[in-house]
Tab-separated table of C-alpha atoms in Angstrom:
chain	number	residue	atom	x	y	z
O	1	MET	CA	-4.248	3.606	7.591
O	2	PHE	CA	-3.432	4.015	11.275
O	3	LEU	CA	-0.088	3.964	13.044
O	4	LEU	CA	-0.243	0.741	15.043
O	5	MET	CA	1.941	0.488	18.117
O	6	LEU	CA	2.183	-3.281	18.632
O	7	HIS	CA	4.628	-5.136	20.839
O	8	VAL	CA	5.588	-8.465	19.344
O	9	GLN	CA	6.417	-10.879	22.170
O	10	ALA	CA	8.389	-13.438	20.171
O	11	GLY	CA	9.731	-13.925	16.693
O	12	LEU	CA	12.776	-12.810	14.777
O	13	SER	CA	15.973	-11.672	16.446
O	14	GLN	CA	17.430	-8.339	15.317
O	15	CYS	CA	19.877	-10.297	13.191
O	16	GLN	CA	17.090	-12.281	11.514
O	17	LYS	CA	15.027	-9.116	11.080
O	18	SER	CA	17.903	-7.510	9.218
O	19	ILE	CA	18.024	-10.529	6.912
O	20	VAL	CA	14.325	-10.430	5.988
O	21	GLU	CA	14.551	-6.672	5.472
O	22	GLN	CA	17.480	-7.177	3.102
O	23	ILE	CA	15.624	-9.889	1.188
O	24	THR	CA	12.693	-7.528	0.652
O	25	ASN	CA	15.150	-4.782	-0.333
O	26	ILE	CA	16.301	-7.020	-3.179
O	27	TYR	CA	12.741	-7.265	-4.474
O	28	GLU	CA	11.961	-3.591	-3.973
O	29	ASN	CA	15.189	-1.988	-5.202
O	30	GLY	CA	17.553	-4.692	-6.414
O	31	GLN	CA	20.022	-4.210	-3.546
O	32	LEU	CA	20.599	-5.377	0.012
O	33	ASP	CA	20.839	-1.920	1.574
O	34	PHE	CA	17.870	0.365	2.108
O	35	ALA	CA	17.248	2.714	-0.833
O	36	TRP	CA	16.518	5.734	1.341
O	37	ASP	CA	16.121	8.201	-1.549
O	38	TYR	CA	14.439	5.991	-4.174
O	39	CYS	CA	11.414	7.622	-5.828
O	40	GLU	CA	9.461	7.044	-9.043
O	41	ASN	CA	5.992	6.711	-10.539
O	42	LEU	CA	5.419	3.057	-11.424
O	43	TYR	CA	2.046	3.864	-13.029
O	44	ASP	CA	0.378	1.174	-10.930
O	45	GLY	CA	-2.418	3.352	-9.610
O	46	ARG	CA	-0.542	4.148	-6.389
O	47	GLY	CA	1.042	7.472	-7.276
O	48	TYR	CA	4.716	7.953	-6.440
O	49	THR	CA	6.485	5.016	-4.829
O	50	ALA	CA	9.462	5.994	-2.687
O	51	GLY	CA	11.825	5.153	0.127
O	52	ILE	CA	13.003	1.986	1.812
O	53	ILE	CA	9.780	0.008	1.403
O	54	GLY	CA	8.018	1.883	-1.379
O	55	PHE	CA	5.824	4.348	0.521
O	56	CYS	CA	3.031	5.324	-1.879
O	57	THR	CA	1.331	8.715	-2.179
O	58	GLY	CA	-1.874	7.015	-3.296
O	59	THR	CA	-2.236	4.506	-0.471
O	60	GLY	CA	-1.704	6.623	2.621
O	61	ASP	CA	1.587	5.322	4.009
O	62	ALA	CA	3.617	8.089	2.336
O	63	LEU	CA	1.310	10.613	3.992
O	64	GLU	CA	1.829	8.916	7.370
O	65	LEU	CA	5.566	9.031	6.840
O	66	ILE	CA	5.670	12.699	5.919
O	67	GLU	CA	3.280	13.794	8.659
O	68	LEU	CA	5.415	11.917	11.189
O	69	TYR	CA	8.564	13.548	9.803
O	70	ASN	CA	6.984	17.003	9.913
O	71	LYS	CA	6.466	16.591	13.683
O	72	MET	CA	10.014	15.446	14.435
O	73	PRO	CA	12.698	17.804	15.747
O	74	GLY	CA	15.223	18.434	13.008
O	75	GLN	CA	12.836	18.128	10.052
O	76	THR	CA	13.586	20.650	7.305
O	77	GLY	CA	10.226	21.197	5.585
O	78	GLU	CA	10.829	19.722	2.145
O	79	PHE	CA	7.148	18.785	1.692
O	80	LYS	CA	5.539	21.919	3.113
O	81	SER	CA	4.256	23.300	-0.201
O	82	MET	CA	2.492	20.078	-1.222
O	83	MET	CA	0.891	18.897	2.014
O	84	LYS	CA	-2.647	19.814	0.947
O	85	ALA	CA	-2.400	17.675	-2.181
O	86	LEU	CA	-0.628	14.849	-0.356
O	87	ARG	CA	-3.414	14.712	2.224
O	88	TYR	CA	-6.074	14.718	-0.472
O	89	TYR	CA	-4.435	11.930	-2.469
O	90	GLY	CA	-3.443	9.828	0.544
O	91	LYS	CA	-6.732	10.016	2.441
O	92	ASN	CA	-8.795	9.271	-0.670
O	93	GLY	CA	-6.589	6.516	-2.110
O	94	LEU	CA	-5.830	8.434	-5.299
O	95	GLY	CA	-2.830	7.694	-7.503
O	96	TYR	CA	-2.759	11.163	-9.056
O	97	THR	CA	0.510	13.096	-9.159
O	98	SER	CA	-0.367	16.305	-11.044
O	99	LYS	CA	-0.296	18.496	-7.927
O	100	ILE	CA	2.877	17.021	-6.424
O	101	LYS	CA	5.277	17.180	-9.368
O	102	GLY	CA	8.198	18.130	-7.144
O	103	TYR	CA	7.636	15.192	-4.815
O	104	CYS	CA	10.586	13.017	-5.852
O	105	SER	CA	12.982	15.944	-5.658
O	106	ALA	CA	11.710	16.769	-2.166
O	107	PHE	CA	11.914	13.101	-1.115
O	108	ARG	CA	15.505	12.741	-2.265
O	109	LYS	CA	16.507	15.929	-0.489
O	110	ALA	CA	14.762	14.885	2.736
O	111	SER	CA	16.457	11.474	2.593
O	112	LYS	CA	19.810	13.139	3.236
O	113	ASN	CA	18.454	14.066	6.670
O	114	ASN	CA	18.918	11.307	9.259
O	115	VAL	CA	15.653	12.421	10.898
O	116	PHE	CA	13.739	11.454	7.751
O	117	ARG	CA	15.539	8.109	7.639
O	118	LYS	CA	14.487	7.413	11.235
O	119	ALA	CA	10.899	8.275	10.274
O	120	GLN	CA	11.026	5.740	7.420
O	121	VAL	CA	12.184	2.989	9.782
O	122	GLN	CA	9.534	3.928	12.348
O	123	ILE	CA	6.718	3.596	9.791
O	124	LEU	CA	8.216	0.335	8.520
O	125	ASN	CA	8.067	-1.079	12.041
O	126	ASN	CA	4.746	0.342	13.232
O	127	VAL	CA	2.656	-0.091	10.094
O	128	TYR	CA	4.143	-3.217	8.500
O	129	TYR	CA	6.681	-5.201	10.500
O	130	ASN	CA	4.996	-5.298	13.911
O	131	PRO	CA	1.463	-5.955	12.591
O	132	SER	CA	2.699	-8.672	10.223
O	133	GLN	CA	4.519	-10.439	13.045
O	134	ALA	CA	1.499	-10.181	15.320
O	135	LEU	CA	-0.612	-11.796	12.590
O	136	ALA	CA	2.005	-14.539	12.185
O	137	GLN	CA	1.641	-15.301	15.894
O	138	LYS	CA	-2.111	-15.725	15.399
O	139	TYR	CA	-1.417	-18.530	12.911
O	140	GLY	CA	1.242	-20.084	15.136
O	141	LEU	CA	4.087	-19.385	12.706
O	142	LYS	CA	7.583	-19.616	14.174
O	143	LEU	CA	10.037	-20.374	11.369
O	144	PRO	CA	12.099	-17.354	10.249
O	145	VAL	CA	11.107	-18.060	6.634
O	146	SER	CA	7.422	-17.784	7.572
O	147	LEU	CA	7.888	-14.582	9.556
O	148	GLY	CA	9.948	-13.075	6.747
O	149	GLN	CA	7.306	-13.995	4.186
O	150	PHE	CA	4.607	-12.295	6.259
O	151	TYR	CA	6.740	-9.144	6.440
O	152	ASP	CA	7.366	-9.161	2.690
O	153	THR	CA	3.698	-9.751	1.918
O	154	ALA	CA	2.699	-6.887	4.213
O	155	ILE	CA	5.109	-4.574	2.388
O	156	GLN	CA	3.736	-5.407	-1.054
O	157	HIS	CA	0.087	-6.190	-0.336
O	158	GLY	CA	-0.547	-4.152	2.788
O	159	MET	CA	-2.387	-5.028	5.960
O	160	GLY	CA	-6.136	-4.797	6.354
O	161	GLY	CA	-9.357	-6.269	5.066
O	162	ASP	CA	-9.196	-5.888	1.295
O	163	TYR	CA	-8.954	-9.016	-0.876
O	164	ASP	CA	-5.296	-8.489	-1.813
O	165	SER	CA	-4.019	-7.823	1.717
O	166	LEU	CA	-1.796	-10.092	3.802
O	167	ASN	CA	-4.698	-10.728	6.163
O	168	GLN	CA	-7.002	-11.970	3.415
O	169	ILE	CA	-4.363	-14.024	1.623
O	170	ALA	CA	-3.720	-15.857	4.900
O	171	GLU	CA	-7.478	-16.376	5.361
O	172	ARG	CA	-7.680	-18.126	1.975
O	173	VAL	CA	-5.174	-20.823	2.974
O	174	THR	CA	-7.146	-24.037	3.536
O	175	ALA	CA	-4.400	-26.071	5.197
O	176	LYS	CA	-4.511	-26.410	8.973
O	177	SER	CA	-2.345	-23.712	10.542
O	178	PRO	CA	0.320	-24.509	13.155
O	179	ALA	CA	-1.908	-22.766	15.715
O	180	ASN	CA	-4.446	-25.537	15.053
O	181	GLY	CA	-1.943	-28.370	15.016
O	182	GLY	CA	-0.954	-28.188	11.343
O	183	ASP	CA	2.464	-28.482	9.725
O	184	GLU	CA	4.050	-25.037	9.316
O	185	LYS	CA	5.990	-25.779	6.142
O	186	LYS	CA	2.933	-27.230	4.398
O	187	TRP	CA	0.844	-24.230	5.499
O	188	LEU	CA	3.471	-21.823	4.184
O	189	GLN	CA	3.712	-23.667	0.867
O	190	GLU	CA	0.008	-23.123	0.323
O	191	PHE	CA	0.247	-19.513	1.465
O	192	LEU	CA	2.953	-18.894	-1.139
O	193	ALA	CA	0.764	-20.470	-3.838
O	194	VAL	CA	-2.208	-18.301	-2.854
O	195	ARG	CA	-0.051	-15.183	-2.861
O	196	LYS	CA	1.429	-16.040	-6.254
O	197	ASP	CA	-2.078	-16.412	-7.689
O	198	ASP	CA	-3.128	-13.099	-6.138
O	199	LEU	CA	-0.193	-11.284	-7.730
O	200	CYS	CA	-1.443	-12.140	-11.215
O	201	ASN	CA	-5.156	-12.046	-10.376
O	202	PRO	CA	-5.564	-9.204	-7.867
O	203	ALA	CA	-8.878	-7.613	-7.021
O	204	ASN	CA	-7.221	-4.264	-7.716
O	205	GLN	CA	-6.780	-4.498	-11.483
O	206	GLU	CA	-4.583	-1.378	-11.602
O	207	THR	CA	-1.798	-3.325	-9.923
O	208	GLN	CA	-2.092	-6.484	-12.035
O	209	GLU	CA	0.564	-5.791	-14.679
O	210	VAL	CA	3.237	-4.657	-12.230
O	211	TRP	CA	2.387	-7.263	-9.609
O	212	CYS	CA	2.356	-10.190	-12.035
O	213	GLN	CA	5.908	-9.263	-12.989
O	214	SER	CA	6.938	-9.648	-9.345
O	215	VAL	CA	6.078	-13.321	-8.745
O	216	SER	CA	9.846	-13.845	-8.492
O	217	ARG	CA	9.684	-12.592	-4.899
O	218	VAL	CA	7.432	-15.556	-4.066
O	219	THR	CA	9.689	-17.950	-5.992
O	220	SER	CA	12.589	-16.562	-3.970
O	221	TYR	CA	10.860	-17.354	-0.689
O	222	GLU	CA	10.105	-20.862	-1.958
O	223	TYR	CA	13.882	-21.140	-2.354
O	224	VAL	CA	14.435	-19.867	1.200
O	225	LEU	CA	11.895	-22.412	2.470
O	226	LYS	CA	13.788	-25.212	0.751
O	227	ASN	CA	17.337	-24.136	1.576
O	228	SER	CA	17.342	-22.149	4.830
O	229	PRO	CA	13.919	-22.133	6.536
O	230	SER	CA	15.375	-21.788	10.046
O	231	PHE	CA	18.125	-19.285	9.239
O	232	THR	CA	19.879	-17.505	12.099
O	233	ASP	CA	22.640	-15.321	10.635
O	234	THR	CA	22.580	-16.355	6.961
O	235	ALA	CA	19.771	-17.033	4.492
O	236	TYR	CA	19.820	-18.265	0.909
O	237	ALA	CA	17.394	-16.534	-1.442
O	238	LEU	CA	17.064	-15.624	-5.128
O	239	ASP	CA	17.551	-12.208	-6.668
O	240	ASN	CA	15.141	-10.658	-9.161
O	241	ASP	CA	16.816	-12.551	-12.006
O	242	GLY	CA	16.436	-15.892	-10.245
O	243	LYS	CA	20.102	-16.144	-9.283
O	244	PRO	CA	21.069	-17.446	-5.822
O	245	VAL	CA	22.106	-14.784	-3.324
O	246	THR	CA	23.497	-15.158	0.190
O	247	VAL	CA	22.026	-12.729	2.713
O	248	LYS	CA	23.891	-12.218	5.972
O	249	CYS	CA	23.069	-10.468	9.226
O	250	ASN	CA	23.592	-6.685	9.142
O	251	LEU	CA	22.879	-4.994	12.444
O	252	ASN	CA	23.766	-1.594	10.946
O	253	LEU	CA	21.096	-1.813	8.235
O	254	GLU	CA	18.613	0.583	9.854
O	255	ASN	CA	21.233	3.179	10.790
């Protein structure tokens, strides 16, 4: 996975961005704020999952995060002893954890350092947020609910060419996209249906059990689409138990 430096010309305001980030935080960690020091092995074939968007040691984004952090002034070397194993697991897509047993302890310690927090936000933006919004532009999507859904899908499914990625889920939508004169809400409804099916029938069978339990994040966005598709400073979503939750602008979220 490469660090993509993309400039998104239009799309969500900073206020709206904070809302979609908070909505995804609910799905990822059951809270509105970023879980900077979260870390656990979900046994989904992706190794340790940690941080504000679930950086995984077995998919490469955790490696990108830590290598970025290691180059930043003020880093304090929490991962130094395990870099060889992290590179091996990350570059080869391996969910093993036997050689990085102290990873979660190191991650939690590093998360007390504001430099590491800035690195997490930088990877969020460069690897997931910016690319997802650029892809949304390709399909002519403009509604905040659509742009938020693309961000959330990128976080869970990743970007790229594999069957379960955001890119390929969007490709499987048969409705005419807004870029081709189609109705955006109808296109998004089908996108949500395709994503929901992918969560329970992924090409990567190792993720099936965990992913199928997370269809509530799609149901939640169906709720956003119905109740606040054009949100500006407040959106109405569902939490992981299916209960309505009001999500407001928080410009201090990334600090």
